[in-house]
mmCIF file of C-alpha atoms in Angstrom:
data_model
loop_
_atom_site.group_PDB
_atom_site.id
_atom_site.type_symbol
_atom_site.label_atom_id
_atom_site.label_comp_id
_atom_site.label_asym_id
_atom_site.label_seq_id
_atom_site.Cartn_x
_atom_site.Cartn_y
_atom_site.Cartn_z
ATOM 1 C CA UNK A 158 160.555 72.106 83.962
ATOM 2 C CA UNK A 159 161.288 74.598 81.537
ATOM 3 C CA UNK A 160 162.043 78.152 82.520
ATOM 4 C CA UNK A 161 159.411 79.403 80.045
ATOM 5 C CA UNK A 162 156.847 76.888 81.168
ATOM 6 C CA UNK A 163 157.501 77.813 84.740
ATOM 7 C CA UNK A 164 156.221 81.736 84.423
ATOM 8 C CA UNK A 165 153.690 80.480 82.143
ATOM 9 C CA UNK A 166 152.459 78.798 85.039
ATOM 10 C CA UNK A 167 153.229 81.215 87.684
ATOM 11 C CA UNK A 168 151.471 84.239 85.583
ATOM 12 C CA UNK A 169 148.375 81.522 85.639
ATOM 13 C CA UNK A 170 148.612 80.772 88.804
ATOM 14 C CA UNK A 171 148.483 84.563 89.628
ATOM 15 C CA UNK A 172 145.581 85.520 87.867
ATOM 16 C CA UNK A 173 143.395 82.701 88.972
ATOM 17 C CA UNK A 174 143.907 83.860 92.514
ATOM 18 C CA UNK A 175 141.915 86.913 92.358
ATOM 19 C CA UNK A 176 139.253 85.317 90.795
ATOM 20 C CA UNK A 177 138.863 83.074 93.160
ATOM 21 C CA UNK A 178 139.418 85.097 96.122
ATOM 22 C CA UNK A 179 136.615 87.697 94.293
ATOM 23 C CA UNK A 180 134.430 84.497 94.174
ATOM 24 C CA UNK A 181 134.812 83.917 98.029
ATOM 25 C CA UNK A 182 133.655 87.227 98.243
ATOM 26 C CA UNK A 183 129.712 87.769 100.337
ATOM 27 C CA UNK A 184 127.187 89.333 97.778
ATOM 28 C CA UNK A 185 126.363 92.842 98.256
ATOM 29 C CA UNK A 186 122.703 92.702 100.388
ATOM 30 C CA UNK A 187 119.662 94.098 98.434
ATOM 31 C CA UNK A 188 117.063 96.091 100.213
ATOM 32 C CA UNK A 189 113.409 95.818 98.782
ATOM 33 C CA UNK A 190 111.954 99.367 98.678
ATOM 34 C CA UNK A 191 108.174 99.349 98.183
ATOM 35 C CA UNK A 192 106.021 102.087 98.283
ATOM 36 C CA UNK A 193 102.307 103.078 97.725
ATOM 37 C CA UNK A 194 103.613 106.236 96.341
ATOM 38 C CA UNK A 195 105.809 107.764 93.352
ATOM 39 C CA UNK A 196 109.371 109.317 93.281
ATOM 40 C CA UNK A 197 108.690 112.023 91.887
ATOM 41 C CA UNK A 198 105.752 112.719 94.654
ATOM 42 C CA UNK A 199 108.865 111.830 97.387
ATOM 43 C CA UNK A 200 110.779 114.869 99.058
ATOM 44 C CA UNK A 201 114.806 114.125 98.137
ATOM 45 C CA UNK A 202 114.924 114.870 102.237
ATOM 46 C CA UNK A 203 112.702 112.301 103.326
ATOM 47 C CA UNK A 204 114.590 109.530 100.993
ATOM 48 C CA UNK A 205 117.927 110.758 102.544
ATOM 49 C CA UNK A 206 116.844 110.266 105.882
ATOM 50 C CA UNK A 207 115.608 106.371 105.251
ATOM 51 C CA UNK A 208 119.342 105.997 103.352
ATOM 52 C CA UNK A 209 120.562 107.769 106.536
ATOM 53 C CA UNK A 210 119.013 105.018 108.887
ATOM 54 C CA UNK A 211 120.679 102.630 107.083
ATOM 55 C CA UNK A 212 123.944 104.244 107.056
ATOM 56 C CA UNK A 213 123.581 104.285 111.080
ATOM 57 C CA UNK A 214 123.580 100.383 110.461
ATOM 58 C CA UNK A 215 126.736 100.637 108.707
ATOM 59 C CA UNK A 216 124.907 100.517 105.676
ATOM 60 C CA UNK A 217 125.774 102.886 102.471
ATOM 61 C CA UNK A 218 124.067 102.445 99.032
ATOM 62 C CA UNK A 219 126.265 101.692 96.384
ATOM 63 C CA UNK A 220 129.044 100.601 98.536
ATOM 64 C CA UNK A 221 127.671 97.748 100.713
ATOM 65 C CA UNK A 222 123.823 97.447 100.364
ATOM 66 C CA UNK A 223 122.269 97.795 97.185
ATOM 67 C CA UNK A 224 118.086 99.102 96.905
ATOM 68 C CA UNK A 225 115.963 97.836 94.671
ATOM 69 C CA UNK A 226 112.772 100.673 94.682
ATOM 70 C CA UNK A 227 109.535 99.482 93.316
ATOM 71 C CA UNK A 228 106.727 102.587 93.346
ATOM 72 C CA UNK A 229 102.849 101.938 92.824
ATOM 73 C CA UNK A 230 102.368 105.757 92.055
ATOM 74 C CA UNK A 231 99.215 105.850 94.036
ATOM 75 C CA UNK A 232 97.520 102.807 92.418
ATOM 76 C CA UNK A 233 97.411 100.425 95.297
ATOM 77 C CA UNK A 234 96.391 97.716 92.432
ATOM 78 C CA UNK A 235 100.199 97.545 91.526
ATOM 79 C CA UNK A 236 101.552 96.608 94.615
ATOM 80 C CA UNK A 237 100.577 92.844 94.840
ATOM 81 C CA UNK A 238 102.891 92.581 91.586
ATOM 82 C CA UNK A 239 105.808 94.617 92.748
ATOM 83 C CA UNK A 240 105.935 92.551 96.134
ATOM 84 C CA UNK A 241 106.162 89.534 94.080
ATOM 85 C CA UNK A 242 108.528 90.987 92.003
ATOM 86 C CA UNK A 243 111.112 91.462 95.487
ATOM 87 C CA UNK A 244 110.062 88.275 96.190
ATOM 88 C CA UNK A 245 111.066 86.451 93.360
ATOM 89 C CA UNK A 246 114.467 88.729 93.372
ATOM 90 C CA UNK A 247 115.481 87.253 97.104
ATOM 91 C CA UNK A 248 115.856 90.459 98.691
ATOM 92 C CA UNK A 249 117.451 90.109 102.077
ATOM 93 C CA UNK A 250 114.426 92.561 103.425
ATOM 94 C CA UNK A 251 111.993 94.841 102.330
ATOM 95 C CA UNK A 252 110.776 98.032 103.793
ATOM 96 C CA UNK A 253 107.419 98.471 102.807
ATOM 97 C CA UNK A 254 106.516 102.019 102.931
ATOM 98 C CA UNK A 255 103.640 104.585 101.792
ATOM 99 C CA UNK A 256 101.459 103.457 104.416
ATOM 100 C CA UNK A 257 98.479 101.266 103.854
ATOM 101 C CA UNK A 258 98.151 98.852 102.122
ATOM 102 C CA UNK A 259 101.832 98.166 101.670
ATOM 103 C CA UNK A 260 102.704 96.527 104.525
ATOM 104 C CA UNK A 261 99.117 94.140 103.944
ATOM 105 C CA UNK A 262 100.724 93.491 100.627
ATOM 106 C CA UNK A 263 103.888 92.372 101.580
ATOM 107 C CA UNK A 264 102.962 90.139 104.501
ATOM 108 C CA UNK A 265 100.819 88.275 101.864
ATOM 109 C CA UNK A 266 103.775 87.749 99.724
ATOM 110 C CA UNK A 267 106.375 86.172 101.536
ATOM 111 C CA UNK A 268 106.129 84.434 105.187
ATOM 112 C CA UNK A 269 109.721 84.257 104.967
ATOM 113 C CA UNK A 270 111.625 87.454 104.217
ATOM 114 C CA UNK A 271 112.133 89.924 106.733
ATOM 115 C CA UNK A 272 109.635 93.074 106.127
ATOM 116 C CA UNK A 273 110.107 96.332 107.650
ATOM 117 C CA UNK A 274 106.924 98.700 107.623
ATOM 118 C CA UNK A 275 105.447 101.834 108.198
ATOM 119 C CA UNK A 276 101.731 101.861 109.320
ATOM 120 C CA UNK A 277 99.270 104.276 109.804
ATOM 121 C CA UNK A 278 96.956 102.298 112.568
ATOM 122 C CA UNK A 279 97.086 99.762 114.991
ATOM 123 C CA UNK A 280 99.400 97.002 113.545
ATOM 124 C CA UNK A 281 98.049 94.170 116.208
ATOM 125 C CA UNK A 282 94.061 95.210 114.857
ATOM 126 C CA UNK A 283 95.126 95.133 111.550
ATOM 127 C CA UNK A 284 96.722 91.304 112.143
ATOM 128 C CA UNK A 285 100.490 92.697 110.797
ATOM 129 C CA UNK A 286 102.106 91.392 114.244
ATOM 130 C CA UNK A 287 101.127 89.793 117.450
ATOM 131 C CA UNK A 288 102.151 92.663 119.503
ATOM 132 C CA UNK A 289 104.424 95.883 119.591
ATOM 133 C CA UNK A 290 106.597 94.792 122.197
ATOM 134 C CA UNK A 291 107.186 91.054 120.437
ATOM 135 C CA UNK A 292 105.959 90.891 116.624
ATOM 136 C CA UNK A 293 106.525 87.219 116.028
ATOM 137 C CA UNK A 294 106.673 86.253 112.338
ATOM 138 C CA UNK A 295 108.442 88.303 109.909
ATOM 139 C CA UNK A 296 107.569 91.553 110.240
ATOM 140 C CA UNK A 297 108.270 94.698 112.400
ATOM 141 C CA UNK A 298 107.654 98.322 111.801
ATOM 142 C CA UNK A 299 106.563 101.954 112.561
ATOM 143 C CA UNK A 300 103.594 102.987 113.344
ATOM 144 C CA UNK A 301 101.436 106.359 113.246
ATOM 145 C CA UNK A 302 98.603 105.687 115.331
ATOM 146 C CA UNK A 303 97.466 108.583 112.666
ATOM 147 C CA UNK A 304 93.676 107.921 113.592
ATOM 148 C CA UNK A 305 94.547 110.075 117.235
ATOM 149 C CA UNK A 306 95.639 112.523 115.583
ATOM 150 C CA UNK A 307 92.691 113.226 112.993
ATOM 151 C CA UNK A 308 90.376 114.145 115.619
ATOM 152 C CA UNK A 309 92.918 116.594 117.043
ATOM 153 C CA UNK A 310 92.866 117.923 113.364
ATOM 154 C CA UNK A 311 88.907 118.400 113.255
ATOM 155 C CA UNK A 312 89.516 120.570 116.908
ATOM 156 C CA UNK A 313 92.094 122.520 115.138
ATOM 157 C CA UNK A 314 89.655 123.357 111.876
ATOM 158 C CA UNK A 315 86.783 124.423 115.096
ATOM 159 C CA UNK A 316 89.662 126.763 116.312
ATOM 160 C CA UNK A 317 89.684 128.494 113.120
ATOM 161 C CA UNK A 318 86.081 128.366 112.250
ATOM 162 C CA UNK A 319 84.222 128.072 115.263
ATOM 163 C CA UNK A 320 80.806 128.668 113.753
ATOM 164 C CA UNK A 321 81.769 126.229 110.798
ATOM 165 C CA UNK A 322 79.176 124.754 109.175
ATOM 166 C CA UNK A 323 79.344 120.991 107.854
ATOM 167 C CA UNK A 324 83.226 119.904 107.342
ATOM 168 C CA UNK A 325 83.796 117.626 105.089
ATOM 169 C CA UNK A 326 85.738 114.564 105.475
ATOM 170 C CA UNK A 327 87.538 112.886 102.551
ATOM 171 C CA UNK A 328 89.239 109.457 102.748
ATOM 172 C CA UNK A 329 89.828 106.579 100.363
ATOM 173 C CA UNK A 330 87.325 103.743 100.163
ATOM 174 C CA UNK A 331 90.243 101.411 98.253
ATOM 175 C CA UNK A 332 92.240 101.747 101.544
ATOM 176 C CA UNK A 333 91.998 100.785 105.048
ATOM 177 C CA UNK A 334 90.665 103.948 107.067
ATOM 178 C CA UNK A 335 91.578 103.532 110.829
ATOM 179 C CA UNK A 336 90.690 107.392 111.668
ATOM 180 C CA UNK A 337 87.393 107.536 110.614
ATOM 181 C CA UNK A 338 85.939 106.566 113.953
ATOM 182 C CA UNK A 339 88.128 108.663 115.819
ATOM 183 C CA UNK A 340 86.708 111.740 113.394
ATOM 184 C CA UNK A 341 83.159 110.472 114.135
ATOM 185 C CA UNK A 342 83.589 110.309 117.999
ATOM 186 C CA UNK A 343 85.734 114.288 117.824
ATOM 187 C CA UNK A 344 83.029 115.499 115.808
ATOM 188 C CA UNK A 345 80.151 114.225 117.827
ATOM 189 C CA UNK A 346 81.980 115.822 121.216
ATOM 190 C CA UNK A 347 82.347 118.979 119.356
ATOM 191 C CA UNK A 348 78.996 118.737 117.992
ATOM 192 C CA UNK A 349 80.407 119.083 114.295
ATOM 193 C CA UNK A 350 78.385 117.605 111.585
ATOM 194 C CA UNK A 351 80.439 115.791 108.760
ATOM 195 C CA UNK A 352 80.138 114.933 105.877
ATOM 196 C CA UNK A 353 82.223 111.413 105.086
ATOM 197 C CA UNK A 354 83.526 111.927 101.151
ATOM 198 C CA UNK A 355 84.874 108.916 99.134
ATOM 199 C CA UNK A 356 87.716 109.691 96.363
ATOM 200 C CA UNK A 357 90.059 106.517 95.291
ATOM 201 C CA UNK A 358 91.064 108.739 92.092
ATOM 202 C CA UNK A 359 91.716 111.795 90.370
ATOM 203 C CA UNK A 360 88.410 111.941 88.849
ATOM 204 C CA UNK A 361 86.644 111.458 92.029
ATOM 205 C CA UNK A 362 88.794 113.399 93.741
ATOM 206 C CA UNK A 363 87.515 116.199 91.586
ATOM 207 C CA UNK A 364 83.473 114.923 91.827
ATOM 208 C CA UNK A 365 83.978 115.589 95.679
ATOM 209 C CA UNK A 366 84.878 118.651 95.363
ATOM 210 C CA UNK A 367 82.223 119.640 93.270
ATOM 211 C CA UNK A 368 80.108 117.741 95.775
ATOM 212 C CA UNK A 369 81.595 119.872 98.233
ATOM 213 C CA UNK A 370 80.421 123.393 96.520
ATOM 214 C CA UNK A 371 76.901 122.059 95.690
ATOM 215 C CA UNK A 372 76.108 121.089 99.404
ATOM 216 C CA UNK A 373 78.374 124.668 100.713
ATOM 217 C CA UNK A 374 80.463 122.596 103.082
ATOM 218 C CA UNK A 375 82.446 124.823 105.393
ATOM 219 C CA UNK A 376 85.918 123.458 105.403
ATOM 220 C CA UNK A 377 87.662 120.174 104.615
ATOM 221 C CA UNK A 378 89.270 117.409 106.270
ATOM 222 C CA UNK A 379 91.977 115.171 104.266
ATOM 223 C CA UNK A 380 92.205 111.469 105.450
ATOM 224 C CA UNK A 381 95.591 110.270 106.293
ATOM 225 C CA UNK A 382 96.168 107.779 102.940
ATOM 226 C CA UNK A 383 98.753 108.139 100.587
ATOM 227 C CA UNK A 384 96.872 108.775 97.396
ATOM 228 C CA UNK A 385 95.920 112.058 99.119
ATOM 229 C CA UNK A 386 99.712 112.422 99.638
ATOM 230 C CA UNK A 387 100.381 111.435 95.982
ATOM 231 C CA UNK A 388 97.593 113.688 94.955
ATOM 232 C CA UNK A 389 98.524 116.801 97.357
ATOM 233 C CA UNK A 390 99.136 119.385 94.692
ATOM 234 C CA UNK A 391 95.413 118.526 93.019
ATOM 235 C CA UNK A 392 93.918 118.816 96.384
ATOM 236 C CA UNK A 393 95.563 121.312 97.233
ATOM 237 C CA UNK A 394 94.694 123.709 93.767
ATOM 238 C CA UNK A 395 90.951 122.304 94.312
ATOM 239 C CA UNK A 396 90.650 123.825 97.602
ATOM 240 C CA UNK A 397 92.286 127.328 96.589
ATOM 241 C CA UNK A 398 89.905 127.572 94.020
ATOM 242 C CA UNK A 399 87.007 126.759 95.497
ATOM 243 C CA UNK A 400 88.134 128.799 98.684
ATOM 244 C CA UNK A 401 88.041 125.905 101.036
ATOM 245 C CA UNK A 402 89.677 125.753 104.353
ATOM 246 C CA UNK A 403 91.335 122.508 104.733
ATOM 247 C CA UNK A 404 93.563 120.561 107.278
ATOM 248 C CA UNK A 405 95.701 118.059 106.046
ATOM 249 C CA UNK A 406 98.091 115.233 107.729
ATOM 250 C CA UNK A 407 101.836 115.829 106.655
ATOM 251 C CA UNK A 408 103.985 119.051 106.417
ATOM 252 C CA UNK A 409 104.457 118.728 102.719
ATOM 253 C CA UNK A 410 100.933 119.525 102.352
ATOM 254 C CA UNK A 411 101.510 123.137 103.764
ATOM 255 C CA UNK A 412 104.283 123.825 102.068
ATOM 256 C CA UNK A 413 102.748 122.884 99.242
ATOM 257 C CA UNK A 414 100.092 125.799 100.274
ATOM 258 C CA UNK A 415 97.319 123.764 102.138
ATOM 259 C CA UNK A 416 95.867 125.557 105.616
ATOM 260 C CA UNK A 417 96.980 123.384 107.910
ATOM 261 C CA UNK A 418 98.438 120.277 108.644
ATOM 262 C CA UNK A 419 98.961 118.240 111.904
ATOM 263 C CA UNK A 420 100.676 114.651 112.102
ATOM 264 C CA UNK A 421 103.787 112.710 112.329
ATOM 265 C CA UNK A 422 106.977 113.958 110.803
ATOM 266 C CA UNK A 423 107.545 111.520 108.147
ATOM 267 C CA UNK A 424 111.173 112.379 107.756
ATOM 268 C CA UNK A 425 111.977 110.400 111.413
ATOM 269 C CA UNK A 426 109.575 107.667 110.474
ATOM 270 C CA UNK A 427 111.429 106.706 106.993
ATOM 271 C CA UNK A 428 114.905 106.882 109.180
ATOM 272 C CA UNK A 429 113.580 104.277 111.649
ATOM 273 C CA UNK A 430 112.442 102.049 108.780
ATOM 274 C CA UNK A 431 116.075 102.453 107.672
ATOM 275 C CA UNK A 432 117.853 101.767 111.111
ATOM 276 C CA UNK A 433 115.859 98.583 111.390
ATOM 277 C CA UNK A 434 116.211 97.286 108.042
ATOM 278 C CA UNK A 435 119.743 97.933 108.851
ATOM 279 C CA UNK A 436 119.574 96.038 112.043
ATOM 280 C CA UNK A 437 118.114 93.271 110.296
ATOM 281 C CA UNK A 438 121.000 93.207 107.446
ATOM 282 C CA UNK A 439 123.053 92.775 110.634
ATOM 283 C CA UNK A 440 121.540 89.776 111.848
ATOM 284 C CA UNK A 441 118.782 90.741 113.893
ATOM 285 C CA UNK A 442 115.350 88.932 113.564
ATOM 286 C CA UNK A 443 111.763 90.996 112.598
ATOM 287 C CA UNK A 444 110.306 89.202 116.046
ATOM 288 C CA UNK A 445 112.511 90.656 118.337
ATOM 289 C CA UNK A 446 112.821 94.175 117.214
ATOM 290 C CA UNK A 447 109.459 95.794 118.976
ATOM 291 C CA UNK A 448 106.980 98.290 116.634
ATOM 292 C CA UNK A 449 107.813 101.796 117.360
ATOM 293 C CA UNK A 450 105.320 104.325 117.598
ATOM 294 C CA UNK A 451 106.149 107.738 116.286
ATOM 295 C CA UNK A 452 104.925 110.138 118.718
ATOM 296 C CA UNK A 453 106.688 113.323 117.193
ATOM 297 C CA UNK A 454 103.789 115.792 115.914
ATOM 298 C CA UNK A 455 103.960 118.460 114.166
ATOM 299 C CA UNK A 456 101.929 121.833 113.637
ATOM 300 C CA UNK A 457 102.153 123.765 110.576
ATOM 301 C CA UNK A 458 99.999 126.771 109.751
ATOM 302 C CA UNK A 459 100.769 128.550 106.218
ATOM 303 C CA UNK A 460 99.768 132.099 106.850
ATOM 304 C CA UNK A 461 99.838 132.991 103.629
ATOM 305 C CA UNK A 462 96.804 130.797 102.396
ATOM 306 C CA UNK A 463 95.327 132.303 105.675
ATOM 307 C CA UNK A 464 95.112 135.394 104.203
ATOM 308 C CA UNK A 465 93.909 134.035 101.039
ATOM 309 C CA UNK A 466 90.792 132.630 102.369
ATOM 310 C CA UNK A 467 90.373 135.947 104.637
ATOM 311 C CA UNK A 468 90.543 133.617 108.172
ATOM 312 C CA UNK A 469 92.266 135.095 111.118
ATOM 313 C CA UNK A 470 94.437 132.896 112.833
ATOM 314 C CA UNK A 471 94.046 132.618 116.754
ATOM 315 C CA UNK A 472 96.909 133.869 118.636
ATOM 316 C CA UNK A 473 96.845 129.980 120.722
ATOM 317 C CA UNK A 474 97.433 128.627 117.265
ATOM 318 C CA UNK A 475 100.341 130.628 116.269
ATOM 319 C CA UNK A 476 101.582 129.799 119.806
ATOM 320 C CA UNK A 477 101.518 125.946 119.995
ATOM 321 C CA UNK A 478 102.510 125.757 115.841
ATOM 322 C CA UNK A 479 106.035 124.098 115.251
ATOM 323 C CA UNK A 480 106.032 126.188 111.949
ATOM 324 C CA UNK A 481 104.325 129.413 110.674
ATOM 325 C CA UNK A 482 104.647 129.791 106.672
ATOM 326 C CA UNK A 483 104.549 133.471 105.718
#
């Protein structure tokens, strides 16, 4: 063989070798991120903490998992199309997120890939898994148990307005309500009387509010669904303008200047639905990994819009609250 011919085959040789060594190479994972809700509705810390979860799993985006997001902005009506969408794309697992009724969605769309959700009932009831300890199927998750803690909302509104009047109590008819029971049963202990609201939209959001001044109701009390969550900064102008004391389920609603809000902090929730769709990129299976329930609550009272609506809150408020806005 001629010299020439020999490096001309060597230099081949060489450069087909990365290329097929690059072939060899495993494809970068892709997590499935659906939620009920929209990014620009999403605190930047609450996103870091489900990228955080992953990276406890040995998981960084951009380096070794990729995420494909897919947000309904509130219009539950989307999601069946955005599921199918993951589907179609093979994600390795999807963490469906926002609350009801993503994780519904999702179930219905694929019997096969592994689904990671977050919940905001009783996932057994609700026919998501068999049972928290062992899930079975394809799905495992975290879970709220939100309805508990709406009663214990309606006890906090009585603390600040003990001769209240009727308190109204707005939820979402286009969702799966698993609190309003457990608001039926607080207020009939307390001897409350409530009035049950239905809003799926911005425009209805708006007629119950106007609802609300024409029949005087006392104070308000926000259903645990994430079109509320989506629509916090409406709900929350509504109610300053109308001079309405309301209680609400997340933090971000009193920072955003609600009242009050008692429930789960959603930042530790969206890191568990990380870790586990981590776990699962690892090899771990949906029916083995149990459903968690997040039993971290959290009491925030904005003075400020107190002060606003000329209430005086009770020293055994300020006392028990995780956070006081001035």
């Amino acid at each position: 063989m001629r010299r020439r011919e020999f490096i001309k085959l060597l230099g081949g040789a060489a450069t087909a070798w990365p290329l097929s060594v690059r072939a060899q190479q495993p494809a970068m994972p892709v997590v499935g991120f659906l939620s009920t809700l929209s990014p620009t509705k999403m605190a930047a810390n609450v996103m870091n903490e489900f990228r955080q979860g992953l990276k406890e799993a040995g998981f960084v985006e951009g380096q070794n998992v990729k995420i494909e997001y897919r947000w309904a902005d509130g219009h539950y009506d989307r999601l069946p199309a955005l599921a199918a969408d993951l589907v179609d794309r093979q994600v390795a697992v999807i963490a469906a997120t926002g609350g009801e009724p993503s994780p519904q969605v999702v179930k219905a769309a694929t019997q096969t890939i592994p689904i990671v959700f977050m919940a905001n009932g009783d996932p057994v009831a609700a026919g998501l898994v068999a049972s928290l300890n062992r899930p079975g199927g394809n799905l495992t998750g975290v879970t709220i148990f939100g309805m508990m803690a709406a009663g214990k909302r309606l006890e906090l509104l009585r603390q600040l307005m003990p001769k209240a009047g009727t308190i109204a109590y707005l939820m979402n008819p286009n969702n799966p309500n698993w609190e309003l029971g457990n608001v039926q049963a607080a207020a009939r202990s307390l001897g409350q009387q409530i009035l049950v609201l239905n809003a799926g939209g911005d425009r209805e959001i708006d007629t119950a509010f106007a609802t609300i001044a024409q029949q005087r109701v006392a104070a308000l009390l926000v259903a645990s669904d994430p079109l509320f969550f989506d629509r916090r900064d409406q709900l929350i102008a509504l109610a300053a303008r109308q001079a309405i004391p309301a209680a609400y389920y997340l933090r971000a609603f009193s920072q955003a200047g609600g009242l009050l809000s008692y429930g789960n902090n959603l930042t530790d929730m969206y890191r568990q639905v990380g870790i586990y769709a981590g776990r699962i990129l690892n090899g771990e299976r949906p029916a083995d990994l149990p459903v968690l329930q997040s039993t971290k609550f959290e009491l925030v009272i904005n003075r400020k819009t107190a002060k606003a609506l000329a209430l005086e809150i009770p020293p055994t408020l300020i006392a028990i609250a995780d956070e006081v806005i001035e």
